[in-house]
mmCIF file of C-alpha atoms in Angstrom:
data_model
loop_
_atom_site.group_PDB
_atom_site.id
_atom_site.type_symbol
_atom_site.label_atom_id
_atom_site.label_comp_id
_atom_site.label_asym_id
_atom_site.label_seq_id
_atom_site.Cartn_x
_atom_site.Cartn_y
_atom_site.Cartn_z
ATOM 1 C CA LEU A 555 -0.107 0.322 -0.182
ATOM 2 C CA PRO A 556 2.636 2.395 0.729
ATOM 3 C CA LEU A 557 3.638 2.426 -2.907
ATOM 4 C CA PHE A 558 0.410 3.948 -3.825
ATOM 5 C CA PHE A 559 1.871 7.003 -2.329
ATOM 6 C CA HIS A 560 5.071 7.361 -4.002
ATOM 7 C CA LYS A 561 5.386 9.944 -6.622
ATOM 8 C CA THR A 562 5.365 7.943 -9.657
ATOM 9 C CA HIS A 563 1.752 7.355 -8.845
ATOM 10 C CA GLY A 564 0.733 10.575 -9.240
ATOM 11 C CA PHE A 565 -0.912 9.889 -12.525
ATOM 12 C CA ARG A 566 -3.986 9.435 -10.804
ATOM 13 C CA SER A 567 -6.158 10.194 -7.541
ATOM 14 C CA LEU A 568 -7.112 7.643 -4.990
ATOM 15 C CA PRO A 569 -10.330 7.028 -3.548
ATOM 16 C CA VAL A 570 -10.839 7.171 0.460
ATOM 17 C CA VAL A 571 -11.615 3.813 2.198
ATOM 18 C CA THR A 572 -15.045 3.870 3.298
ATOM 19 C CA PRO A 573 -16.006 4.772 7.072
ATOM 20 C CA ARG A 574 -18.718 2.059 6.747
ATOM 21 C CA PRO A 575 -18.240 -1.009 4.587
ATOM 22 C CA PHE A 576 -20.929 -2.495 3.038
ATOM 23 C CA ARG A 577 -20.876 -5.632 5.458
ATOM 24 C CA ASP A 578 -21.624 -2.976 8.400
ATOM 25 C CA ARG A 579 -24.475 -1.418 6.171
ATOM 26 C CA TRP A 580 -26.231 -4.885 5.002
ATOM 27 C CA ASP A 581 -28.868 -4.977 7.672
ATOM 28 C CA ARG A 582 -29.925 -1.340 7.104
ATOM 29 C CA VAL A 583 -30.049 -2.050 3.008
ATOM 30 C CA ARG A 584 -30.736 -5.427 2.842
ATOM 31 C CA PRO A 585 -34.312 -5.738 0.478
ATOM 32 C CA GLU A 586 -37.287 -7.653 1.669
ATOM 33 C CA VAL A 587 -38.619 -9.546 -1.397
ATOM 34 C CA GLN A 588 -41.838 -11.595 -1.001
ATOM 35 C CA ALA A 589 -42.073 -14.788 -2.716
ATOM 36 C CA PRO A 590 -38.472 -14.588 -4.524
ATOM 37 C CA ARG A 591 -38.246 -15.702 -7.989
ATOM 38 C CA MET A 592 -34.929 -16.889 -7.273
ATOM 39 C CA ARG A 593 -31.983 -16.028 -4.493
ATOM 40 C CA VAL A 594 -28.502 -14.783 -4.998
ATOM 41 C CA ALA A 595 -25.623 -14.449 -2.642
ATOM 42 C CA LEU A 596 -23.836 -11.167 -3.359
ATOM 43 C CA PHE A 597 -19.915 -11.727 -3.271
ATOM 44 C CA GLY A 598 -18.584 -8.111 -2.341
ATOM 45 C CA GLY A 599 -14.709 -8.617 -2.778
ATOM 46 C CA CYS A 600 -12.498 -6.182 -1.020
ATOM 47 C CA LEU A 601 -12.906 -2.919 -3.271
ATOM 48 C CA VAL A 602 -16.737 -3.067 -3.196
ATOM 49 C CA ASP A 603 -16.963 -3.752 0.450
ATOM 50 C CA PHE A 604 -14.266 -1.551 1.696
ATOM 51 C CA VAL A 605 -14.026 1.593 -0.994
ATOM 52 C CA TYR A 606 -17.203 1.229 -3.056
ATOM 53 C CA PRO A 607 -20.294 0.118 -1.213
ATOM 54 C CA GLU A 608 -22.211 2.076 -3.374
ATOM 55 C CA GLN A 609 -21.960 -0.153 -6.206
ATOM 56 C CA ALA A 610 -23.733 -3.218 -4.168
ATOM 57 C CA GLU A 611 -26.144 -0.774 -3.017
ATOM 58 C CA ALA A 612 -27.209 0.134 -6.828
ATOM 59 C CA VAL A 613 -27.999 -3.225 -7.598
ATOM 60 C CA LEU A 614 -30.339 -3.844 -4.716
ATOM 61 C CA PRO A 615 -33.588 -2.101 -6.082
ATOM 62 C CA LEU A 616 -33.019 -3.521 -9.648
ATOM 63 C CA LEU A 617 -32.880 -7.257 -8.217
ATOM 64 C CA LYS A 618 -35.838 -6.476 -5.676
ATOM 65 C CA GLU A 619 -37.878 -5.229 -8.798
ATOM 66 C CA GLN A 620 -37.324 -8.658 -10.718
ATOM 67 C CA GLY A 621 -38.233 -10.370 -7.408
ATOM 68 C CA VAL A 622 -34.783 -11.584 -6.505
ATOM 69 C CA ALA A 623 -34.042 -12.227 -3.049
ATOM 70 C CA VAL A 624 -30.442 -11.271 -1.904
ATOM 71 C CA ASP A 625 -28.138 -12.495 0.733
ATOM 72 C CA TYR A 626 -24.785 -11.333 1.789
ATOM 73 C CA PRO A 627 -22.671 -14.113 3.466
ATOM 74 C CA MET A 628 -20.633 -12.739 6.512
ATOM 75 C CA ASP A 629 -18.126 -15.011 6.898
ATOM 76 C CA GLN A 630 -16.928 -14.275 3.168
ATOM 77 C CA THR A 631 -13.640 -12.559 2.699
ATOM 78 C CA CYS A 632 -11.187 -11.339 0.004
ATOM 79 C CA CYS A 633 -11.287 -13.497 -3.039
ATOM 80 C CA GLY A 634 -7.546 -14.374 -2.746
ATOM 81 C CA LEU A 635 -6.357 -13.448 -6.115
ATOM 82 C CA PRO A 636 -3.676 -10.895 -4.357
ATOM 83 C CA ALA A 637 -2.446 -13.704 -2.367
ATOM 84 C CA LEU A 638 -1.872 -16.212 -5.282
ATOM 85 C CA MET A 639 -0.176 -13.543 -6.892
ATOM 86 C CA ALA A 640 2.105 -12.859 -4.162
ATOM 87 C CA ALA A 641 2.777 -16.668 -4.508
ATOM 88 C CA GLU A 642 1.096 -17.238 -1.055
ATOM 89 C CA LYS A 643 -0.722 -20.156 -2.552
ATOM 90 C CA GLU A 644 -1.433 -21.699 0.684
ATOM 91 C CA THR A 645 -3.378 -18.819 2.091
ATOM 92 C CA ALA A 646 -5.002 -18.251 -1.037
ATOM 93 C CA ARG A 647 -6.008 -22.129 -0.595
ATOM 94 C CA GLU A 648 -7.388 -21.447 2.795
ATOM 95 C CA VAL A 649 -9.183 -18.182 1.750
ATOM 96 C CA ALA A 650 -10.959 -20.439 -0.885
ATOM 97 C CA ILE A 651 -12.310 -22.923 1.390
ATOM 98 C CA GLN A 652 -13.398 -20.201 3.774
ATOM 99 C CA ASN A 653 -15.349 -18.236 0.927
ATOM 100 C CA ILE A 654 -16.848 -21.802 -0.163
ATOM 101 C CA ARG A 655 -18.060 -22.585 3.280
ATOM 102 C CA ALA A 656 -19.558 -18.977 3.699
ATOM 103 C CA PHE A 657 -21.851 -19.444 0.583
ATOM 104 C CA GLU A 658 -22.832 -22.880 1.007
ATOM 105 C CA GLU A 659 -24.898 -21.693 4.023
ATOM 106 C CA SER A 660 -26.751 -19.275 1.892
ATOM 107 C CA LYS A 661 -28.516 -21.796 -0.339
ATOM 108 C CA CYS A 662 -28.180 -19.289 -3.362
ATOM 109 C CA ASP A 663 -29.362 -19.978 -7.026
ATOM 110 C CA TRP A 664 -26.602 -17.789 -7.859
ATOM 111 C CA ILE A 665 -23.481 -16.019 -6.585
ATOM 112 C CA LEU A 666 -23.151 -13.013 -8.060
ATOM 113 C CA THR A 667 -20.031 -10.571 -8.532
ATOM 114 C CA LEU A 668 -19.681 -6.965 -9.273
ATOM 115 C CA CYS A 669 -15.572 -7.383 -9.944
ATOM 116 C CA ALA A 670 -14.372 -9.585 -13.005
ATOM 117 C CA SER A 671 -11.219 -10.076 -11.138
ATOM 118 C CA CYS A 672 -13.024 -12.059 -8.605
ATOM 119 C CA GLY A 673 -15.249 -13.613 -10.626
ATOM 120 C CA SER A 674 -12.335 -14.749 -12.702
ATOM 121 C CA HIS A 675 -10.354 -16.163 -9.885
ATOM 122 C CA LEU A 676 -13.461 -17.979 -8.106
ATOM 123 C CA LYS A 677 -14.156 -19.637 -11.345
ATOM 124 C CA GLU A 678 -10.935 -20.059 -13.038
ATOM 125 C CA ASN A 679 -8.237 -20.364 -10.107
ATOM 126 C CA TYR A 680 -10.276 -22.137 -7.046
ATOM 127 C CA PRO A 681 -10.183 -25.389 -9.144
ATOM 128 C CA LYS A 682 -6.543 -25.182 -9.514
ATOM 129 C CA LEU A 683 -6.220 -24.361 -5.607
ATOM 130 C CA LEU A 684 -8.693 -27.355 -4.586
ATOM 131 C CA GLY A 685 -8.904 -29.484 -7.788
ATOM 132 C CA ASP A 686 -6.341 -32.248 -6.451
ATOM 133 C CA ASP A 687 -8.433 -33.095 -3.099
ATOM 134 C CA PRO A 688 -11.239 -35.134 -3.488
ATOM 135 C CA LYS A 689 -13.270 -34.284 -0.712
ATOM 136 C CA TRP A 690 -13.491 -30.967 -2.337
ATOM 137 C CA LYS A 691 -14.327 -31.870 -5.758
ATOM 138 C CA ASP A 692 -18.547 -31.737 -5.424
ATOM 139 C CA ARG A 693 -18.411 -28.755 -3.131
ATOM 140 C CA LEU A 694 -16.073 -26.819 -5.428
ATOM 141 C CA GLU A 695 -18.429 -27.534 -8.444
ATOM 142 C CA ALA A 696 -21.489 -26.574 -6.660
ATOM 143 C CA PHE A 697 -19.681 -22.882 -5.801
ATOM 144 C CA THR A 698 -18.170 -22.306 -9.253
ATOM 145 C CA SER A 699 -20.730 -23.114 -11.187
ATOM 146 C CA ARG A 700 -23.228 -20.642 -9.489
ATOM 147 C CA VAL A 701 -20.448 -17.694 -9.850
ATOM 148 C CA ILE A 702 -21.945 -15.202 -12.272
ATOM 149 C CA ASP A 703 -21.064 -11.561 -13.280
ATOM 150 C CA PHE A 704 -23.241 -8.633 -13.433
ATOM 151 C CA SER A 705 -24.158 -8.325 -16.742
ATOM 152 C CA SER A 706 -24.486 -12.080 -18.050
ATOM 153 C CA PHE A 707 -27.055 -12.165 -14.868
ATOM 154 C CA LEU A 708 -29.366 -9.255 -16.225
ATOM 155 C CA MET A 709 -28.844 -10.843 -19.814
ATOM 156 C CA GLN A 710 -28.992 -14.608 -19.590
ATOM 157 C CA ILE A 711 -30.996 -15.070 -16.407
ATOM 158 C CA LEU A 712 -33.141 -12.306 -15.784
ATOM 159 C CA LYS A 713 -33.389 -11.395 -19.357
ATOM 160 C CA VAL A 714 -34.226 -7.693 -18.757
ATOM 161 C CA ARG A 715 -36.061 -5.952 -21.020
ATOM 162 C CA PRO A 716 -36.055 -1.894 -22.387
ATOM 163 C CA GLU A 717 -39.161 -1.453 -20.812
ATOM 164 C CA LEU A 718 -37.765 -1.924 -17.298
ATOM 165 C CA PHE A 719 -35.697 1.149 -17.885
ATOM 166 C CA HIS A 720 -36.552 4.855 -18.831
ATOM 167 C CA GLY A 721 -33.605 5.159 -20.767
ATOM 168 C CA THR A 722 -31.381 8.556 -20.420
ATOM 169 C CA GLY A 723 -29.852 8.434 -23.736
ATOM 170 C CA THR A 724 -26.427 9.239 -22.332
ATOM 171 C CA ARG A 725 -23.661 9.090 -24.610
ATOM 172 C CA THR A 726 -21.672 6.107 -22.574
ATOM 173 C CA ALA A 727 -18.287 4.452 -23.322
ATOM 174 C CA TYR A 728 -17.256 1.269 -22.171
ATOM 175 C CA HIS A 729 -14.083 -0.566 -20.919
ATOM 176 C CA ALA A 730 -13.822 -4.212 -20.987
ATOM 177 C CA PRO A 731 -11.976 -5.515 -17.970
ATOM 178 C CA CYS A 732 -8.981 -8.145 -18.679
ATOM 179 C CA HIS A 733 -10.314 -10.513 -16.338
ATOM 180 C CA LEU A 734 -14.016 -10.251 -17.773
ATOM 181 C CA CYS A 735 -13.321 -10.876 -21.573
ATOM 182 C CA ARG A 736 -10.383 -12.376 -21.531
ATOM 183 C CA GLY A 737 -10.650 -14.513 -18.150
ATOM 184 C CA LEU A 738 -14.427 -15.172 -18.045
ATOM 185 C CA LYS A 739 -15.209 -14.479 -22.033
ATOM 186 C CA VAL A 740 -17.767 -12.334 -21.189
ATOM 187 C CA VAL A 741 -17.901 -9.718 -24.310
ATOM 188 C CA GLU A 742 -21.005 -8.723 -25.538
ATOM 189 C CA GLU A 743 -23.441 -8.795 -22.695
ATOM 190 C CA PRO A 744 -22.089 -5.541 -21.181
ATOM 191 C CA ARG A 745 -22.575 -3.683 -24.345
ATOM 192 C CA LYS A 746 -26.047 -5.262 -24.992
ATOM 193 C CA LEU A 747 -27.120 -4.372 -21.666
ATOM 194 C CA LEU A 748 -26.157 -0.854 -21.932
ATOM 195 C CA GLU A 749 -28.668 -0.409 -25.172
ATOM 196 C CA ILE A 750 -31.336 -2.250 -23.300
ATOM 197 C CA ALA A 751 -30.534 0.049 -20.415
ATOM 198 C CA GLY A 752 -31.342 3.032 -22.514
ATOM 199 C CA LEU A 753 -27.860 4.350 -22.757
ATOM 200 C CA ASN A 754 -26.479 5.567 -25.532
ATOM 201 C CA TYR A 755 -23.385 3.114 -26.282
ATOM 202 C CA VAL A 756 -20.370 4.864 -28.479
ATOM 203 C CA PRO A 757 -17.776 2.398 -29.107
ATOM 204 C CA ALA A 758 -14.160 3.738 -28.387
ATOM 205 C CA GLN A 759 -10.750 2.184 -29.993
ATOM 206 C CA ASP A 760 -8.926 -0.429 -27.770
ATOM 207 C CA GLU A 761 -12.108 -0.879 -25.656
ATOM 208 C CA ASP A 762 -10.329 -4.613 -24.542
ATOM 209 C CA VAL A 763 -7.347 -3.295 -23.901
ATOM 210 C CA CYS A 764 -5.956 -3.240 -20.456
ATOM 211 C CA CYS A 765 -6.744 0.226 -18.465
ATOM 212 C CA GLY A 766 -2.834 -0.193 -16.413
ATOM 213 C CA PHE A 767 -4.576 -1.344 -13.341
ATOM 214 C CA ALA A 768 -4.019 -5.072 -13.234
ATOM 215 C CA GLY A 769 -3.523 -5.205 -9.320
ATOM 216 C CA SER A 770 -0.023 -5.308 -8.253
ATOM 217 C CA TYR A 771 1.064 -4.778 -11.830
ATOM 218 C CA SER A 772 0.127 -0.907 -11.527
ATOM 219 C CA LEU A 773 2.399 -0.638 -8.295
ATOM 220 C CA GLU A 774 5.316 -2.218 -9.414
ATOM 221 C CA PHE A 775 5.428 -0.843 -12.976
ATOM 222 C CA PRO A 776 3.740 2.643 -12.250
ATOM 223 C CA GLU A 777 5.301 4.245 -15.458
ATOM 224 C CA ILE A 778 3.773 1.673 -17.751
ATOM 225 C CA SER A 779 0.411 1.675 -15.848
ATOM 226 C CA ALA A 780 0.462 5.330 -16.360
ATOM 227 C CA GLU A 781 1.190 5.247 -20.189
ATOM 228 C CA LEU A 782 -1.578 2.532 -20.708
ATOM 229 C CA LEU A 783 -4.086 4.570 -18.667
ATOM 230 C CA GLN A 784 -3.613 7.632 -20.800
ATOM 231 C CA ARG A 785 -4.157 5.857 -23.916
ATOM 232 C CA LYS A 786 -7.269 4.613 -22.562
ATOM 233 C CA LEU A 787 -8.771 7.766 -21.690
ATOM 234 C CA ASP A 788 -7.576 9.562 -24.955
ATOM 235 C CA SER A 789 -9.497 6.990 -26.536
ATOM 236 C CA VAL A 790 -12.717 7.656 -24.404
ATOM 237 C CA GLU A 791 -12.217 11.462 -24.685
ATOM 238 C CA ALA A 792 -12.396 10.913 -28.485
ATOM 239 C CA THR A 793 -15.899 9.422 -28.696
ATOM 240 C CA GLY A 794 -17.656 12.551 -26.965
ATOM 241 C CA ALA A 795 -18.856 10.233 -24.379
ATOM 242 C CA GLU A 796 -20.257 11.751 -21.356
ATOM 243 C CA LEU A 797 -19.854 8.718 -19.293
ATOM 244 C CA LEU A 798 -17.647 5.629 -18.999
ATOM 245 C CA VAL A 799 -18.651 2.392 -17.442
ATOM 246 C CA THR A 800 -17.012 -0.781 -16.548
ATOM 247 C CA ASP A 801 -17.532 -3.902 -14.802
ATOM 248 C CA CYS A 802 -14.447 -4.121 -11.942
ATOM 249 C CA PRO A 803 -13.834 -1.967 -8.922
ATOM 250 C CA GLY A 804 -10.324 -2.278 -9.696
ATOM 251 C CA CYS A 805 -10.698 -0.592 -13.155
ATOM 252 C CA VAL A 806 -12.981 2.303 -11.884
ATOM 253 C CA LEU A 807 -9.951 3.193 -9.392
ATOM 254 C CA GLN A 808 -7.564 3.279 -12.013
ATOM 255 C CA LEU A 809 -10.024 4.926 -14.772
ATOM 256 C CA ARG A 810 -11.577 7.393 -12.481
ATOM 257 C CA GLY A 811 -8.651 8.392 -10.855
ATOM 258 C CA GLY A 812 -6.832 9.161 -14.110
ATOM 259 C CA MET A 813 -10.001 11.140 -15.341
ATOM 260 C CA ASP A 814 -10.010 13.030 -12.103
ATOM 261 C CA GLN A 815 -6.087 13.879 -11.963
ATOM 262 C CA ARG A 816 -6.382 15.081 -15.909
ATOM 263 C CA GLY A 817 -9.675 17.331 -15.046
ATOM 264 C CA GLY A 818 -11.618 15.294 -17.676
ATOM 265 C CA ARG A 819 -15.237 15.935 -17.550
ATOM 266 C CA ILE A 820 -16.283 12.330 -18.295
ATOM 267 C CA ARG A 821 -17.977 10.439 -15.170
ATOM 268 C CA VAL A 822 -16.757 7.074 -14.655
ATOM 269 C CA ARG A 823 -18.788 4.198 -12.820
ATOM 270 C CA HIS A 824 -19.106 0.596 -12.338
ATOM 271 C CA ILE A 825 -21.997 -0.520 -15.005
ATOM 272 C CA ALA A 826 -24.043 -1.923 -12.149
ATOM 273 C CA GLU A 827 -24.863 1.907 -10.799
ATOM 274 C CA ALA A 828 -25.210 3.034 -14.458
ATOM 275 C CA VAL A 829 -28.146 0.716 -15.309
ATOM 276 C CA ALA A 830 -29.721 0.799 -12.189
ATOM 277 C CA GLU A 831 -29.901 4.976 -11.937
ATOM 278 C CA GLY A 832 -32.126 3.950 -15.661
ATOM 279 C CA LEU A 833 -34.407 1.673 -13.515
ATOM 280 C CA SER A 834 -38.030 3.093 -14.391
#
C-alpha cells in the first residue's frame, strides 16, 4: 500500500476507504422480497466492501424489482487473488475454503459478483487450488458453477427488457476489464445491456485493452500503468462520451483516478450503477 503514495503514482487520484463498509450496512439496506423467483448471494470482494459499497447498493433495487432475494454471507472474505499473485498459494487455498463454506450456508441459486477479477479467480483458480483434493470436488463444483458476473446475470438469467428502464440516452463509453473479456469470456453482454438500459453506447478504440491497473502490476510498474491509462482515456474522450462504465471496481479506481487527475469531464462508474440509475 505505501507504493500508492510514491511520486511515480501521481498520474491518478486515489479513493478513500469508506468509513462504513458494505457488510456493516447490510442490515439497513437488505431488500425484503416476498415470494422471490430466485435467490442470489452477493460476493463483495475487497474494493466493493471497503471502498465502493455504493456499487453493491445500486443493484439492490433492481434485483428487488425483478423478484430476486439477496443474501450477503458475512463469513466471506477477499477472493484470494492478491495472495495467489504474491505466491502465497497456501493462504489463497485457505481463503478459497473459507469462501466456499460461507456461500454454502446461503442456499442461493447464483453467486453474483460485481468484480471481474474476483469472478475470474473464483471460477478459474479455485479449481486449481482445490481440484486435487477429492473431498472438495463436489463442493467446489457447486460453488464455481453458480458464480456469475452482473451483466451476464441480467442478460442471460433475468433476461431484462428495455421496458424496465426509462432510458437516459447518455453517451456512454465502455471499458472491458481483462478478467471479464479474457478470463470469463464475457464480451457482448455488457454492451447489449447498456443499449437495453437506454444508454447511448459509443464504441471507443481499443475497448478491450488493459487500463493499466492490473492489481499489483500497477504498483510495481507505474510508468507503464500510467501510459496505458493515458491511452485509454484519450480513446474514451475521442468518442465524445459523457459517461465511462466498466465491470470491475479495480478498473473504476484506475479510470476514475486518471480522469480526475487530468481534470476530465467524463464521469466514471461501475456498469451496475449506470444501469440501476436508469431503472423506471
